[in-house]
mmCIF file with all atom_site columns, C-alpha atoms in Angstrom:
data_model
loop_
_atom_site.group_PDB
_atom_site.id
_atom_site.type_symbol
_atom_site.label_atom_id
_atom_site.label_alt_id
_atom_site.label_comp_id
_atom_site.label_asym_id
_atom_site.label_entity_id
_atom_site.label_seq_id
_atom_site.pdbx_PDB_ins_code
_atom_site.Cartn_x
_atom_site.Cartn_y
_atom_site.Cartn_z
_atom_site.occupancy
_atom_site.B_iso_or_equiv
_atom_site.pdbx_formal_charge
_atom_site.auth_seq_id
_atom_site.auth_comp_id
_atom_site.auth_asym_id
_atom_site.auth_atom_id
_atom_site.pdbx_PDB_model_num
ATOM 1  C CA . MET A 1 1  ? 90.897  101.262 88.484  1.00 0.00 ? 1  MET A CA 1
ATOM 2  C CA . TYR A 1 2  ? 94.155  99.496  87.524  1.00 0.00 ? 2  TYR A CA 1
ATOM 3  C CA . LYS A 1 3  ? 94.272  101.279 84.151  1.00 0.00 ? 3  LYS A CA 1
ATOM 4  C CA . ASP A 1 4  ? 93.711  104.605 85.934  1.00 0.00 ? 4  ASP A CA 1
ATOM 5  C CA . ALA A 1 5  ? 96.625  103.824 88.254  1.00 0.00 ? 5  ALA A CA 1
ATOM 6  C CA . GLN A 1 6  ? 98.932  103.046 85.323  1.00 0.00 ? 6  GLN A CA 1
ATOM 7  C CA . ASP A 1 7  ? 98.128  106.421 83.769  1.00 0.00 ? 7  ASP A CA 1
ATOM 8  C CA . LEU A 1 8  ? 99.299  108.277 86.888  1.00 0.00 ? 8  LEU A CA 1
ATOM 9  C CA . GLY A 1 9  ? 102.976 107.549 86.353  1.00 0.00 ? 9  GLY A CA 1
ATOM 10 C CA . PRO A 1 10 ? 105.417 104.674 86.798  1.00 0.00 ? 10 PRO A CA 1
ATOM 11 C CA . ILE A 1 11 ? 105.980 103.024 90.153  1.00 0.00 ? 11 ILE A CA 1
ATOM 12 C CA . ILE A 1 12 ? 109.683 102.923 90.979  1.00 0.00 ? 12 ILE A CA 1
ATOM 13 C CA . PRO A 1 13 ? 110.097 100.893 94.197  1.00 0.00 ? 13 PRO A CA 1
ATOM 14 C CA . VAL A 1 14 ? 112.709 101.747 96.816  1.00 0.00 ? 14 VAL A CA 1
ATOM 15 C CA . HIS A 1 15 ? 113.914 99.438  99.558  1.00 0.00 ? 15 HIS A CA 1
ATOM 16 C CA . PRO A 1 16 ? 112.818 100.125 103.124 1.00 0.00 ? 16 PRO A CA 1
ATOM 17 C CA . THR A 1 17 ? 115.599 101.183 105.443 1.00 0.00 ? 17 THR A CA 1
ATOM 18 C CA . ARG A 1 18 ? 113.701 100.138 108.584 1.00 0.00 ? 18 ARG A CA 1
ATOM 19 C CA . LEU A 1 19 ? 111.137 97.473  109.429 1.00 0.00 ? 19 LEU A CA 1
ATOM 20 C CA . ARG A 1 20 ? 108.629 97.117  112.249 1.00 0.00 ? 20 ARG A CA 1
ATOM 21 C CA . LEU A 1 21 ? 108.604 93.988  114.418 1.00 0.00 ? 21 LEU A CA 1
ATOM 22 C CA . ASP A 1 22 ? 105.970 92.449  112.101 1.00 0.00 ? 22 ASP A CA 1
ATOM 23 C CA . ARG A 1 23 ? 108.378 93.060  109.152 1.00 0.00 ? 23 ARG A CA 1
ATOM 24 C CA . SER A 1 24 ? 106.193 95.828  107.697 1.00 0.00 ? 24 SER A CA 1
ATOM 25 C CA . PRO A 1 25 ? 108.174 98.657  106.106 1.00 0.00 ? 25 PRO A CA 1
ATOM 26 C CA . ARG A 1 26 ? 108.632 101.969 107.905 1.00 0.00 ? 26 ARG A CA 1
ATOM 27 C CA . LEU A 1 27 ? 108.851 105.113 105.835 1.00 0.00 ? 27 LEU A CA 1
ATOM 28 C CA . ALA A 1 28 ? 112.113 107.002 105.724 1.00 0.00 ? 28 ALA A CA 1
ATOM 29 C CA . PRO A 1 29 ? 112.121 110.734 105.012 1.00 0.00 ? 29 PRO A CA 1
ATOM 30 C CA . GLY A 1 30 ? 111.028 111.362 101.426 1.00 0.00 ? 30 GLY A CA 1
ATOM 31 C CA . GLN A 1 31 ? 109.250 107.991 101.035 1.00 0.00 ? 31 GLN A CA 1
ATOM 32 C CA . VAL A 1 32 ? 105.549 107.151 100.655 1.00 0.00 ? 32 VAL A CA 1
ATOM 33 C CA . TYR A 1 33 ? 103.446 104.006 100.235 1.00 0.00 ? 33 TYR A CA 1
ATOM 34 C CA . VAL A 1 34 ? 101.538 103.148 97.037  1.00 0.00 ? 34 VAL A CA 1
ATOM 35 C CA . THR A 1 35 ? 99.839  100.111 95.540  1.00 0.00 ? 35 THR A CA 1
ATOM 36 C CA . ARG A 1 36 ? 99.969  98.968  91.930  1.00 0.00 ? 36 ARG A CA 1
ATOM 37 C CA . THR A 1 37 ? 96.240  99.432  91.459  1.00 0.00 ? 37 THR A CA 1
ATOM 38 C CA . GLY A 1 38 ? 95.655  102.533 93.569  1.00 0.00 ? 38 GLY A CA 1
ATOM 39 C CA . THR A 1 39 ? 95.358  106.164 92.570  1.00 0.00 ? 39 THR A CA 1
ATOM 40 C CA . LEU A 1 40 ? 96.565  107.546 95.921  1.00 0.00 ? 40 LEU A CA 1
ATOM 41 C CA . TYR A 1 41 ? 99.860  107.772 97.764  1.00 0.00 ? 41 TYR A CA 1
ATOM 42 C CA . HIS A 1 42 ? 100.139 107.379 101.520 1.00 0.00 ? 42 HIS A CA 1
ATOM 43 C CA . SER A 1 43 ? 102.465 109.516 103.617 1.00 0.00 ? 43 SER A CA 1
ATOM 44 C CA . ALA A 1 44 ? 101.702 107.656 106.863 1.00 0.00 ? 44 ALA A CA 1
ATOM 45 C CA . TRP A 1 45 ? 100.632 104.266 108.235 1.00 0.00 ? 45 TRP A CA 1
ATOM 46 C CA . CYS A 1 46 ? 96.890  104.939 107.866 1.00 0.00 ? 46 CYS A CA 1
ATOM 47 C CA . THR A 1 47 ? 93.931  102.545 107.929 1.00 0.00 ? 47 THR A CA 1
ATOM 48 C CA . VAL A 1 48 ? 94.223  101.992 104.165 1.00 0.00 ? 48 VAL A CA 1
ATOM 49 C CA . VAL A 1 49 ? 97.902  101.003 104.412 1.00 0.00 ? 49 VAL A CA 1
ATOM 50 C CA . ALA A 1 50 ? 97.267  98.801  107.461 1.00 0.00 ? 50 ALA A CA 1
ATOM 51 C CA . HIS A 1 51 ? 94.442  96.993  105.644 1.00 0.00 ? 51 HIS A CA 1
ATOM 52 C CA . LYS A 1 52 ? 96.651  96.460  102.579 1.00 0.00 ? 52 LYS A CA 1
ATOM 53 C CA . TRP A 1 53 ? 99.461  95.084  104.772 1.00 0.00 ? 53 TRP A CA 1
ATOM 54 C CA . ASP A 1 54 ? 97.083  92.696  106.535 1.00 0.00 ? 54 ASP A CA 1
ATOM 55 C CA . ASN A 1 55 ? 95.521  91.391  103.306 1.00 0.00 ? 55 ASN A CA 1
ATOM 56 C CA . ASP A 1 56 ? 98.197  91.745  100.608 1.00 0.00 ? 56 ASP A CA 1
ATOM 57 C CA . PRO A 1 57 ? 101.582 92.716  102.047 1.00 0.00 ? 57 PRO A CA 1
ATOM 58 C CA . ASP A 1 58 ? 103.362 92.155  98.731  1.00 0.00 ? 58 ASP A CA 1
ATOM 59 C CA . GLY A 1 59 ? 101.069 94.770  97.196  1.00 0.00 ? 59 GLY A CA 1
ATOM 60 C CA . LEU A 1 60 ? 102.336 97.549  99.473  1.00 0.00 ? 60 LEU A CA 1
ATOM 61 C CA . ILE A 1 61 ? 105.176 99.400  97.736  1.00 0.00 ? 61 ILE A CA 1
ATOM 62 C CA . LEU A 1 62 ? 107.553 102.111 98.949  1.00 0.00 ? 62 LEU A CA 1
ATOM 63 C CA . ILE A 1 63 ? 108.501 104.826 96.481  1.00 0.00 ? 63 ILE A CA 1
ATOM 64 C CA . ALA A 1 64 ? 110.297 108.152 96.661  1.00 0.00 ? 64 ALA A CA 1
ATOM 65 C CA . GLU A 1 65 ? 107.843 110.964 97.310  1.00 0.00 ? 65 GLU A CA 1
ATOM 66 C CA . ASP A 1 66 ? 109.119 112.914 94.323  1.00 0.00 ? 66 ASP A CA 1
ATOM 67 C CA . THR A 1 67 ? 108.019 110.070 91.993  1.00 0.00 ? 67 THR A CA 1
ATOM 68 C CA . VAL A 1 68 ? 104.314 109.931 92.944  1.00 0.00 ? 68 VAL A CA 1
ATOM 69 C CA . GLY A 1 69 ? 103.360 111.275 89.537  1.00 0.00 ? 69 GLY A CA 1
ATOM 70 C CA . ARG A 1 70 ? 99.741  112.384 89.409  1.00 0.00 ? 70 ARG A CA 1
ATOM 71 C CA . ARG A 1 71 ? 98.624  110.264 92.370  1.00 0.00 ? 71 ARG A CA 1
ATOM 72 C CA . LYS A 1 72 ? 96.666  112.170 95.025  1.00 0.00 ? 72 LYS A CA 1
ATOM 73 C CA . GLU A 1 73 ? 97.461  112.156 98.744  1.00 0.00 ? 73 GLU A CA 1
ATOM 74 C CA . CYS A 1 74 ? 95.293  109.880 100.894 1.00 0.00 ? 74 CYS A CA 1
ATOM 75 C CA . THR A 1 75 ? 93.085  111.852 103.274 1.00 0.00 ? 75 THR A CA 1
ATOM 76 C CA . ASP A 1 76 ? 93.202  109.014 105.843 1.00 0.00 ? 76 ASP A CA 1
ATOM 77 C CA . CYS A 1 77 ? 96.924  109.737 106.252 1.00 0.00 ? 77 CYS A CA 1
ATOM 78 C CA . GLU A 1 78 ? 96.018  112.966 108.044 1.00 0.00 ? 78 GLU A CA 1
ATOM 79 C CA . GLU A 1 79 ? 95.154  110.781 111.063 1.00 0.00 ? 79 GLU A CA 1
ATOM 80 C CA . PRO A 1 80 ? 97.814  108.037 111.018 1.00 0.00 ? 80 PRO A CA 1
ATOM 81 C CA . LEU A 1 81 ? 97.612  104.938 113.155 1.00 0.00 ? 81 LEU A CA 1
ATOM 82 C CA . THR A 1 82 ? 100.229 104.496 115.846 1.00 0.00 ? 82 THR A CA 1
ATOM 83 C CA . SER A 1 83 ? 102.296 101.361 116.015 1.00 0.00 ? 83 SER A CA 1
#
């Protein structure tokens, strides 16, 4: 899957402008979450993003939404978790 993720376009990280109490990054307008090995982007704090944060927080990356490349939107983000 990692090779597939690389073929979807470069990952250009942006710095979070806000953090939650647990230091997890909050999205600003125009930002989404991705992972280095994933083929999806996440427009909300969904179960996938929460699991990644709990198990590999350094692997959760913020990027500008207009740089997602050919990544697909996560369907779990349609029902985001509340924090």
